Amino acid sequence: MKIYETKDGKNYLLPFILVTSLFFLWGIANNILDVLNKHFQDAFELSKAHSGLVQAAIYGGYFLMAIPAGKIISRWGYRSGVLTGLILFGIGALLFIPGAGINSFYFFVLCLFIIGCGLTCLETSANPYITVLGDPSRAAQRINLAQSFNGLACIVAPVLGGQLVLANDNLTLPYTIIGVVVLLVALLFTRVKLPEIPDEPVEATDGTTAEHRGLWSAPTFVLGVTALFLYVAAQTGVNSFFINYMDENLGIDPTRAANLLGYGGMGLFFVGRVTGTWIMSYVKPWLLLTLYALTATLSMLVIIFGQGTPALVAFFVVYFCESIMFPTIFALALRHVKGHTKEASSYLIMSIVGGAVAPVLMGWIGDRAGMALGFLVPAVCYAVIFIYGLYYGNRQKSNAR
């Protein structure tokens, strides 16, 4: 059975391909931020903590828009959520054109906030939709495969940003291209009808359905929201200050560091997602998550206390280990909330606000104690994700007895 087929033989290949394309688009938007962070520090003479508002704006949009996005897809369906997201995304990107003339850091922050609201609608719609396009037992594989295209965007965005933004000081061109492409994709989705797949109630041990028990009665979901918050905090923090660390601790200039981030770190991130999808055919998703989280935690200690080549290699190991974390945590958290999938998705997407917290905190530490110590923040995040993986595994073993 293919991962986009149900047990009764329904084939969802076409909607799977269309929705998967969205993962690439928001991957570009999210990962070009890491170049903007350094660009705004130089262009507007900002502190590291102040430049953290770049991430705070877009991830703040995730926090504020997640519940409304959930209401949209619950009321009008996944397709409406996708269209709303694409339109907001396109408008926010095209506003960079007048932004270049205004040349105000806070105007750019507003543009990024609008983009963040659009991405929230896209992720709230696409992530859960991918998990239900086939056999539920293969949801983690399905979302990891779709997220692989997000990983591909992670390679393209830093390199694109490094060449256009850092090397040529041009903010308008990349966002103009992004805005036009996104609005064209929105036009395509107006012509395509996506099948609506309703939530299926699941019988609880006490004979009631998940709807009757309530969403927050599932501990693996509640802890999954926390784990996802910490993962996005860690990923965003590592990405945001990778270039600063390379410059200050290893003596690598920003443009070369952007290429290392794109080809090296994000390249391994992409490889990790592709191979993770395959490995999950043989290893339970929670176990792979646990092993990768432990490895990332140990690698982060090398980054904090090491130097030279070992620290650089440790960064690459972290990117590889990060690869499966978001889609796997997302799929595991939704596993026991059927009947509440759309609502649960909105809370999980809201947890992406973790990306607004870590860069500011890491920047504050970096300004006062050096950038290396700022990476204590993601180290703690990975450690908690490791504990979540162990907890989920123990719950699964207990339920199997």
CSV table of C-alpha atoms in Angstrom, one decimal:
chain,number,residue,atom,x,y,z
A,1,MET,CA,0.0,0.0,0.0
A,2,LYS,CA,1.3,3.5,-1.0
A,3,ILE,CA,1.5,6.1,1.8
A,4,TYR,CA,-1.2,8.2,0.0
A,5,GLU,CA,-3.7,5.4,-0.1
A,6,THR,CA,-6.3,4.3,2.4
A,7,LYS,CA,-7.0,0.8,3.6
A,8,ASP,CA,-10.1,0.6,1.5
A,9,GLY,CA,-8.2,1.6,-1.7
A,10,LYS,CA,-8.8,5.3,-2.1
A,11,ASN,CA,-6.0,7.1,-3.8
A,12,TYR,CA,-5.1,10.7,-2.9
A,13,LEU,CA,-2.0,11.2,-5.0
A,14,LEU,CA,-3.2,14.4,-6.8
A,15,PRO,CA,-4.2,16.3,-3.6
A,16,PHE,CA,-1.1,15.0,-1.9
A,17,ILE,CA,1.1,16.5,-4.7
A,18,LEU,CA,-0.7,19.8,-4.7
A,19,VAL,CA,-0.7,20.3,-1.0
A,20,THR,CA,2.9,19.2,-0.7
A,21,SER,CA,3.9,22.1,-3.1
A,22,LEU,CA,2.8,24.4,-0.3
A,23,PHE,CA,5.4,23.1,2.0
A,24,PHE,CA,8.1,24.3,-0.4
A,25,LEU,CA,6.6,27.8,-0.5
A,26,TRP,CA,6.4,28.4,3.2
A,27,GLY,CA,9.9,26.9,3.6
A,28,ILE,CA,11.3,29.6,1.4
A,29,ALA,CA,9.5,32.3,3.4
A,30,ASN,CA,10.6,31.0,6.8
A,31,ASN,CA,14.2,30.2,5.9
A,32,ILE,CA,15.1,33.5,4.2
A,33,LEU,CA,14.5,35.1,7.6
A,34,ASP,CA,17.8,33.8,8.8
A,35,VAL,CA,19.6,36.0,6.2
A,36,LEU,CA,17.3,39.0,6.9
A,37,ASN,CA,18.2,38.8,10.6
A,38,LYS,CA,21.9,39.5,9.8
A,39,HIS,CA,21.0,42.0,7.1
A,40,PHE,CA,18.9,44.1,9.4
A,41,GLN,CA,21.6,44.1,12.1
A,42,ASP,CA,24.0,45.7,9.6
A,43,ALA,CA,21.5,47.9,7.6
A,44,PHE,CA,19.8,49.4,10.6
A,45,GLU,CA,22.6,49.0,13.2
A,46,LEU,CA,20.5,46.8,15.4
A,47,SER,CA,21.6,44.7,18.4
A,48,LYS,CA,21.2,40.9,18.1
A,49,ALA,CA,18.2,41.0,20.5
A,50,HIS,CA,16.6,43.9,18.5
A,51,SER,CA,17.0,42.0,15.2
A,52,GLY,CA,15.2,39.1,16.8
A,53,LEU,CA,12.0,41.0,16.1
A,54,VAL,CA,12.3,39.6,12.5
A,55,GLN,CA,11.4,36.2,13.8
A,56,ALA,CA,9.1,37.6,16.5
A,57,ALA,CA,7.0,39.3,13.9
A,58,ILE,CA,6.4,36.2,11.7
A,59,TYR,CA,6.0,33.8,14.5
A,60,GLY,CA,3.8,36.2,16.4
A,61,GLY,CA,1.5,36.0,13.4
A,62,TYR,CA,1.4,32.2,13.9
A,63,PHE,CA,0.3,32.7,17.5
A,64,LEU,CA,-2.4,35.3,16.8
A,65,MET,CA,-3.8,33.7,13.6
A,66,ALA,CA,-3.8,30.0,14.5
A,67,ILE,CA,-7.2,29.9,16.2
A,68,PRO,CA,-8.9,32.0,13.4
A,69,ALA,CA,-7.2,29.7,10.8
A,70,GLY,CA,-8.6,26.7,12.6
A,71,LYS,CA,-12.1,28.3,12.6
A,72,ILE,CA,-11.8,28.9,8.8
A,73,ILE,CA,-11.0,25.3,7.9
A,74,SER,CA,-13.6,24.0,10.4
A,75,ARG,CA,-16.3,26.2,8.8
A,76,TRP,CA,-15.3,26.2,5.1
A,77,GLY,CA,-12.8,23.4,4.7
A,78,TYR,CA,-9.1,22.9,4.0
A,79,ARG,CA,-9.2,24.6,0.6
A,80,SER,CA,-10.5,27.8,2.0
A,81,GLY,CA,-7.7,27.8,4.6
A,82,VAL,CA,-5.1,27.3,1.8
A,83,LEU,CA,-6.5,30.2,-0.3
A,84,THR,CA,-6.7,32.6,2.7
A,85,GLY,CA,-3.1,31.7,3.5
A,86,LEU,CA,-1.8,32.2,0.0
A,87,ILE,CA,-3.5,35.6,-0.4
A,88,LEU,CA,-2.1,36.9,2.8
A,89,PHE,CA,1.3,35.5,2.1
A,90,GLY,CA,1.4,37.1,-1.4
A,91,ILE,CA,0.2,40.5,-0.1
A,92,GLY,CA,2.8,40.6,2.7
A,93,ALA,CA,5.6,39.7,0.2
A,94,LEU,CA,4.6,42.3,-2.3
A,95,LEU,CA,4.5,45.0,0.4
A,96,PHE,CA,8.3,44.7,0.4
A,97,ILE,CA,8.2,46.8,-2.8
A,98,PRO,CA,7.0,50.0,-1.2
A,99,GLY,CA,9.0,48.9,1.9
A,100,ALA,CA,12.2,49.5,0.0
A,101,GLY,CA,11.3,53.1,-0.5
A,102,ILE,CA,10.1,53.7,3.0
A,103,ASN,CA,13.2,51.9,4.3
A,104,SER,CA,11.9,51.4,7.8
A,105,PHE,CA,12.8,48.4,9.9
A,106,TYR,CA,9.3,48.4,11.5
A,107,PHE,CA,7.5,48.5,8.2
A,108,PHE,CA,9.4,45.4,7.2
A,109,VAL,CA,8.4,43.9,10.5
A,110,LEU,CA,4.7,44.6,9.6
A,111,CYS,CA,5.2,42.9,6.2
A,112,LEU,CA,6.6,39.9,7.9
A,113,PHE,CA,3.7,39.8,10.4
A,114,ILE,CA,1.3,39.7,7.4
A,115,ILE,CA,3.3,36.9,5.8
A,116,GLY,CA,3.2,35.1,9.2
A,117,CYS,CA,-0.6,35.3,9.3
A,118,GLY,CA,-0.7,33.8,5.8
A,119,LEU,CA,1.7,31.0,6.6
A,120,THR,CA,-0.4,30.2,9.7
A,121,CYS,CA,-3.4,29.5,7.5
A,122,LEU,CA,-1.3,27.4,5.1
A,123,GLU,CA,0.2,25.3,7.9
A,124,THR,CA,-3.0,24.9,9.8
A,125,SER,CA,-4.6,23.6,6.7
A,126,ALA,CA,-1.8,21.6,5.0
A,127,ASN,CA,-0.2,19.8,7.9
A,128,PRO,CA,-3.3,18.0,9.2
A,129,TYR,CA,-4.7,17.5,5.7
A,130,ILE,CA,-1.5,15.6,4.7
A,131,THR,CA,-1.9,13.3,7.8
A,132,VAL,CA,-5.5,12.3,6.8
A,133,LEU,CA,-4.7,11.6,3.1
A,134,GLY,CA,-4.2,7.9,3.6
A,135,ASP,CA,-3.8,5.2,6.2
A,136,PRO,CA,-3.6,6.7,9.7
A,137,SER,CA,-0.8,4.4,10.7
A,138,ARG,CA,1.5,6.0,8.0
A,139,ALA,CA,0.7,9.6,8.9
A,140,ALA,CA,4.1,10.3,10.2
A,141,GLN,CA,5.8,9.0,7.0
A,142,ARG,CA,3.4,11.0,4.9
A,143,ILE,CA,4.0,14.3,6.6
A,144,ASN,CA,7.8,13.7,6.7
A,145,LEU,CA,7.8,13.1,2.9
A,146,ALA,CA,5.7,16.3,2.4
A,147,GLN,CA,8.0,18.2,4.8
A,148,SER,CA,11.0,17.0,2.7
A,149,PHE,CA,10.0,19.7,0.2
A,150,ASN,CA,10.1,22.2,3.0
A,151,GLY,CA,13.6,20.9,3.6
A,152,LEU,CA,14.5,21.5,0.0
A,153,ALA,CA,13.3,25.1,0.4
A,154,CYS,CA,15.6,25.3,3.4
A,155,ILE,CA,18.6,24.8,1.1
A,156,VAL,CA,17.4,27.3,-1.6
A,157,ALA,CA,16.4,30.1,0.7
A,158,PRO,CA,19.6,30.9,2.6
A,159,VAL,CA,21.6,30.7,-0.7
A,160,LEU,CA,19.1,32.9,-2.5
A,161,GLY,CA,19.1,35.3,0.5
A,162,GLY,CA,22.9,35.3,0.7
A,163,GLN,CA,23.3,36.2,-3.0
A,164,LEU,CA,20.5,38.7,-3.3
A,165,VAL,CA,20.3,40.2,0.2
A,166,LEU,CA,23.7,40.0,1.8
A,167,ALA,CA,25.9,40.2,-1.3
A,168,ASN,CA,23.8,42.7,-3.4
A,169,ASP,CA,21.8,44.4,-0.7
A,170,ASN,CA,18.5,43.8,-2.5
A,171,LEU,CA,15.4,43.0,-0.5
A,172,THR,CA,12.8,43.8,-3.1
A,173,LEU,CA,13.6,41.3,-5.8
A,174,PRO,CA,13.3,38.0,-3.8
A,175,TYR,CA,10.1,39.1,-2.2
A,176,THR,CA,8.6,40.3,-5.5
A,177,ILE,CA,9.3,36.9,-7.0
A,178,ILE,CA,7.9,35.1,-4.0
A,179,GLY,CA,4.7,37.3,-4.0
A,180,VAL,CA,4.0,36.8,-7.7
A,181,VAL,CA,4.5,33.0,-7.5
A,182,VAL,CA,2.4,32.7,-4.4
A,183,LEU,CA,-0.5,34.5,-5.9
A,184,LEU,CA,-0.3,32.4,-9.1
A,185,VAL,CA,-0.5,29.3,-6.9
A,186,ALA,CA,-3.5,30.8,-5.2
A,187,LEU,CA,-5.1,31.2,-8.7
A,188,LEU,CA,-4.4,27.5,-9.4
A,189,PHE,CA,-6.1,26.4,-6.2
A,190,THR,CA,-9.2,28.3,-7.1
A,191,ARG,CA,-9.5,26.0,-10.1
A,192,VAL,CA,-8.9,22.8,-8.1
A,193,LYS,CA,-11.3,21.0,-5.8
A,194,LEU,CA,-9.7,19.3,-2.9
A,195,PRO,CA,-11.6,16.4,-1.3
A,196,GLU,CA,-12.8,17.2,2.2
A,197,ILE,CA,-12.0,14.4,4.6
A,198,PRO,CA,-14.1,14.6,7.8
A,199,ASP,CA,-12.7,13.7,11.2
A,200,GLU,CA,-13.4,10.2,12.3
A,201,PRO,CA,-14.6,9.6,15.9
A,202,VAL,CA,-12.5,7.2,17.9
A,203,GLU,CA,-13.9,5.1,20.7
A,204,ALA,CA,-12.4,5.8,24.1
A,205,THR,CA,-11.8,3.1,26.7
A,206,ASP,CA,-14.8,4.3,28.6
A,207,GLY,CA,-17.1,3.9,25.6
A,208,THR,CA,-17.3,7.6,24.7
A,209,THR,CA,-15.9,9.2,21.6
A,210,ALA,CA,-13.0,11.6,21.4
A,211,GLU,CA,-15.4,14.4,20.8
A,212,HIS,CA,-17.2,13.7,24.1
A,213,ARG,CA,-14.0,13.4,26.1
A,214,GLY,CA,-12.6,16.7,24.9
A,215,LEU,CA,-9.3,17.6,23.1
A,216,TRP,CA,-7.2,18.3,26.1
A,217,SER,CA,-7.9,14.8,27.7
A,218,ALA,CA,-5.1,13.3,25.5
A,219,PRO,CA,-1.8,13.7,27.3
A,220,THR,CA,0.3,12.9,24.2
A,221,PHE,CA,-1.4,15.9,22.5
A,222,VAL,CA,-0.9,18.3,25.4
A,223,LEU,CA,2.7,17.4,25.7
A,224,GLY,CA,3.0,17.4,21.9
A,225,VAL,CA,2.0,21.1,21.9
A,226,THR,CA,4.8,21.8,24.4
A,227,ALA,CA,7.4,19.7,22.4
A,228,LEU,CA,6.5,21.5,19.2
A,229,PHE,CA,6.8,24.9,20.8
A,230,LEU,CA,10.3,24.0,22.0
A,231,TYR,CA,11.3,22.5,18.7
A,232,VAL,CA,10.4,25.6,16.7
A,233,ALA,CA,12.1,27.7,19.4
A,234,ALA,CA,15.3,25.6,19.0
A,235,GLN,CA,15.2,25.5,15.2
A,236,THR,CA,14.6,29.2,14.8
A,237,GLY,CA,17.2,30.1,17.3
A,238,VAL,CA,19.9,27.9,15.7
A,239,ASN,CA,19.1,29.3,12.2
A,240,SER,CA,18.9,32.9,13.4
A,241,PHE,CA,22.4,33.0,14.9
A,242,PHE,CA,24.2,30.4,12.8
A,243,ILE,CA,25.8,33.2,10.8
A,244,ASN,CA,26.6,35.2,13.9
A,245,TYR,CA,28.3,32.2,15.5
A,246,MET,CA,30.3,31.4,12.3
A,247,ASP,CA,31.4,35.0,12.1
A,248,GLU,CA,32.3,35.6,15.8
A,249,ASN,CA,33.5,32.1,16.8
A,250,LEU,CA,34.9,30.6,13.7
A,251,GLY,CA,35.9,33.7,11.7
A,252,ILE,CA,33.8,32.8,8.7
A,253,ASP,CA,32.4,35.8,6.7
A,254,PRO,CA,28.6,36.2,6.5
A,255,THR,CA,28.2,35.4,2.8
A,256,ARG,CA,30.2,32.2,3.1
A,257,ALA,CA,28.3,31.3,6.3
A,258,ALA,CA,25.0,31.8,4.4
A,259,ASN,CA,26.3,29.3,1.8
A,260,LEU,CA,27.3,26.8,4.6
A,261,LEU,CA,23.9,27.2,6.1
A,262,GLY,CA,22.2,26.6,2.8
A,263,TYR,CA,24.3,23.8,1.2
A,264,GLY,CA,25.6,22.2,4.4
A,265,GLY,CA,23.1,22.6,7.3
A,266,MET,CA,19.9,22.8,5.2
A,267,GLY,CA,21.3,20.2,2.8
A,268,LEU,CA,21.6,17.7,5.6
A,269,PHE,CA,18.2,18.8,6.9
A,270,PHE,CA,16.7,17.8,3.6
A,271,VAL,CA,18.6,14.5,3.5
A,272,GLY,CA,17.4,13.8,7.0
A,273,ARG,CA,13.8,14.2,6.1
A,274,VAL,CA,14.0,12.0,3.0
A,275,THR,CA,15.9,9.3,4.8
A,276,GLY,CA,13.7,9.7,7.9
A,277,THR,CA,10.6,8.9,5.8
A,278,TRP,CA,12.3,5.6,4.7
A,279,ILE,CA,13.7,4.7,8.1
A,280,MET,CA,10.2,5.0,9.6
A,281,SER,CA,9.2,1.9,7.6
A,282,TYR,CA,11.4,0.0,10.0
A,283,VAL,CA,11.7,2.1,13.1
A,284,LYS,CA,8.8,3.5,15.1
A,285,PRO,CA,8.5,7.3,14.7
A,286,TRP,CA,8.7,8.0,18.4
A,287,LEU,CA,11.9,6.0,18.8
A,288,LEU,CA,13.6,7.8,15.9
A,289,LEU,CA,12.5,11.1,17.4
A,290,THR,CA,14.0,10.1,20.7
A,291,LEU,CA,17.3,9.1,19.3
A,292,TYR,CA,17.6,12.2,17.1
A,293,ALA,CA,16.7,14.5,20.0
A,294,LEU,CA,19.4,13.0,22.2
A,295,THR,CA,22.0,13.3,19.5
A,296,ALA,CA,21.0,17.0,18.9
A,297,THR,CA,21.3,17.7,22.6
A,298,LEU,CA,24.8,16.3,22.8
A,299,SER,CA,25.9,18.1,19.6
A,300,MET,CA,24.6,21.4,21.0
A,301,LEU,CA,27.0,21.0,24.0
A,302,VAL,CA,29.9,20.7,21.5
A,303,ILE,CA,28.7,24.0,19.9
A,304,ILE,CA,28.6,25.7,23.2
A,305,PHE,CA,31.8,24.5,24.7
A,306,GLY,CA,33.8,23.5,21.6
A,307,GLN,CA,35.5,25.4,18.8
A,308,GLY,CA,36.8,25.0,15.3
A,309,THR,CA,35.9,22.0,13.1
A,310,PRO,CA,34.2,20.0,15.8
A,311,ALA,CA,31.7,22.9,16.4
A,312,LEU,CA,31.0,23.2,12.7
A,313,VAL,CA,30.5,19.5,12.3
A,314,ALA,CA,28.2,19.6,15.4
A,315,PHE,CA,26.0,22.2,13.7
A,316,PHE,CA,25.6,19.9,10.7
A,317,VAL,CA,24.7,17.0,12.9
A,318,VAL,CA,22.0,19.1,14.6
A,319,TYR,CA,20.5,20.1,11.2
A,320,PHE,CA,20.3,16.4,10.3
A,321,CYS,CA,18.7,15.5,13.6
A,322,GLU,CA,16.2,18.4,13.4
A,323,SER,CA,14.9,17.2,10.1
A,324,ILE,CA,12.2,14.8,11.4
A,325,MET,CA,11.2,16.6,14.5
A,326,PHE,CA,8.5,18.9,13.4
A,327,PRO,CA,6.5,16.5,11.2
A,328,THR,CA,7.0,13.6,13.6
A,329,ILE,CA,5.9,15.5,16.7
A,330,PHE,CA,2.9,17.0,14.7
A,331,ALA,CA,1.8,13.5,13.6
A,332,LEU,CA,2.3,11.9,17.0
A,333,ALA,CA,0.4,14.7,18.7
A,334,LEU,CA,-2.6,14.2,16.4
A,335,ARG,CA,-2.6,10.4,16.6
A,336,HIS,CA,-5.1,10.2,19.5
A,337,VAL,CA,-7.3,13.2,18.8
A,338,LYS,CA,-9.5,12.1,15.9
A,339,GLY,CA,-12.7,14.0,16.0
A,340,HIS,CA,-10.7,17.1,16.8
A,341,THR,CA,-8.1,17.1,14.1
A,342,LYS,CA,-8.8,20.6,12.8
A,343,GLU,CA,-9.0,22.2,16.2
A,344,ALA,CA,-5.9,20.3,17.5
A,345,SER,CA,-4.0,21.5,14.4
A,346,SER,CA,-4.7,25.1,15.2
A,347,TYR,CA,-3.3,24.7,18.7
A,348,LEU,CA,-0.2,22.9,17.3
A,349,ILE,CA,0.4,25.7,14.8
A,350,MET,CA,-0.1,28.3,17.5
A,351,SER,CA,2.8,26.6,19.4
A,352,ILE,CA,5.1,27.8,16.5
A,353,VAL,CA,5.2,31.1,18.4
A,354,GLY,CA,8.2,29.4,20.1
A,355,GLY,CA,10.1,30.8,17.1
A,356,ALA,CA,9.4,34.3,18.4
A,357,VAL,CA,10.8,33.6,21.8
A,358,ALA,CA,14.1,31.9,21.3
A,359,PRO,CA,15.9,34.4,19.0
A,360,VAL,CA,15.2,37.3,21.4
A,361,LEU,CA,16.4,35.3,24.4
A,362,MET,CA,19.4,34.0,22.5
A,363,GLY,CA,20.3,37.4,21.2
A,364,TRP,CA,20.0,38.9,24.7
A,365,ILE,CA,22.4,36.2,26.0
A,366,GLY,CA,24.7,36.7,23.0
A,367,ASP,CA,25.0,40.4,23.6
A,368,ARG,CA,26.0,39.9,27.2
A,369,ALA,CA,27.9,36.6,27.4
A,370,GLY,CA,28.9,35.7,23.9
A,371,MET,CA,27.0,34.0,21.1
A,372,ALA,CA,28.1,30.5,22.0
A,373,LEU,CA,26.4,30.6,25.4
A,374,GLY,CA,23.2,31.7,23.7
A,375,PHE,CA,22.9,28.2,22.3
A,376,LEU,CA,22.1,26.9,25.8
A,377,VAL,CA,18.5,27.8,24.8
A,378,PRO,CA,18.1,25.2,22.0
A,379,ALA,CA,20.1,22.7,24.0
A,380,VAL,CA,17.4,22.7,26.7
A,381,CYS,CA,14.7,22.5,24.0
A,382,TYR,CA,16.2,19.3,22.5
A,383,ALA,CA,16.6,17.7,25.9
A,384,VAL,CA,12.9,18.2,26.6
A,385,ILE,CA,11.9,16.8,23.2
A,386,PHE,CA,14.1,13.7,24.1
A,387,ILE,CA,12.0,13.3,27.2
A,388,TYR,CA,8.8,13.7,25.2
A,389,GLY,CA,9.9,10.9,22.9
A,390,LEU,CA,10.6,8.6,25.8
A,391,TYR,CA,7.2,9.4,27.4
A,392,TYR,CA,5.3,8.7,24.2
A,393,GLY,CA,7.1,5.4,23.7
A,394,ASN,CA,6.3,4.4,27.3
A,395,ARG,CA,2.6,5.3,26.7
A,396,GLN,CA,2.5,3.2,23.6
A,397,LYS,CA,4.0,0.2,25.4
A,398,SER,CA,1.6,0.6,28.3
A,399,ASN,CA,-1.4,0.7,25.9
A,400,ALA,CA,-0.2,-2.4,24.1
A,401,ARG,CA,-0.2,-4.5,27.2
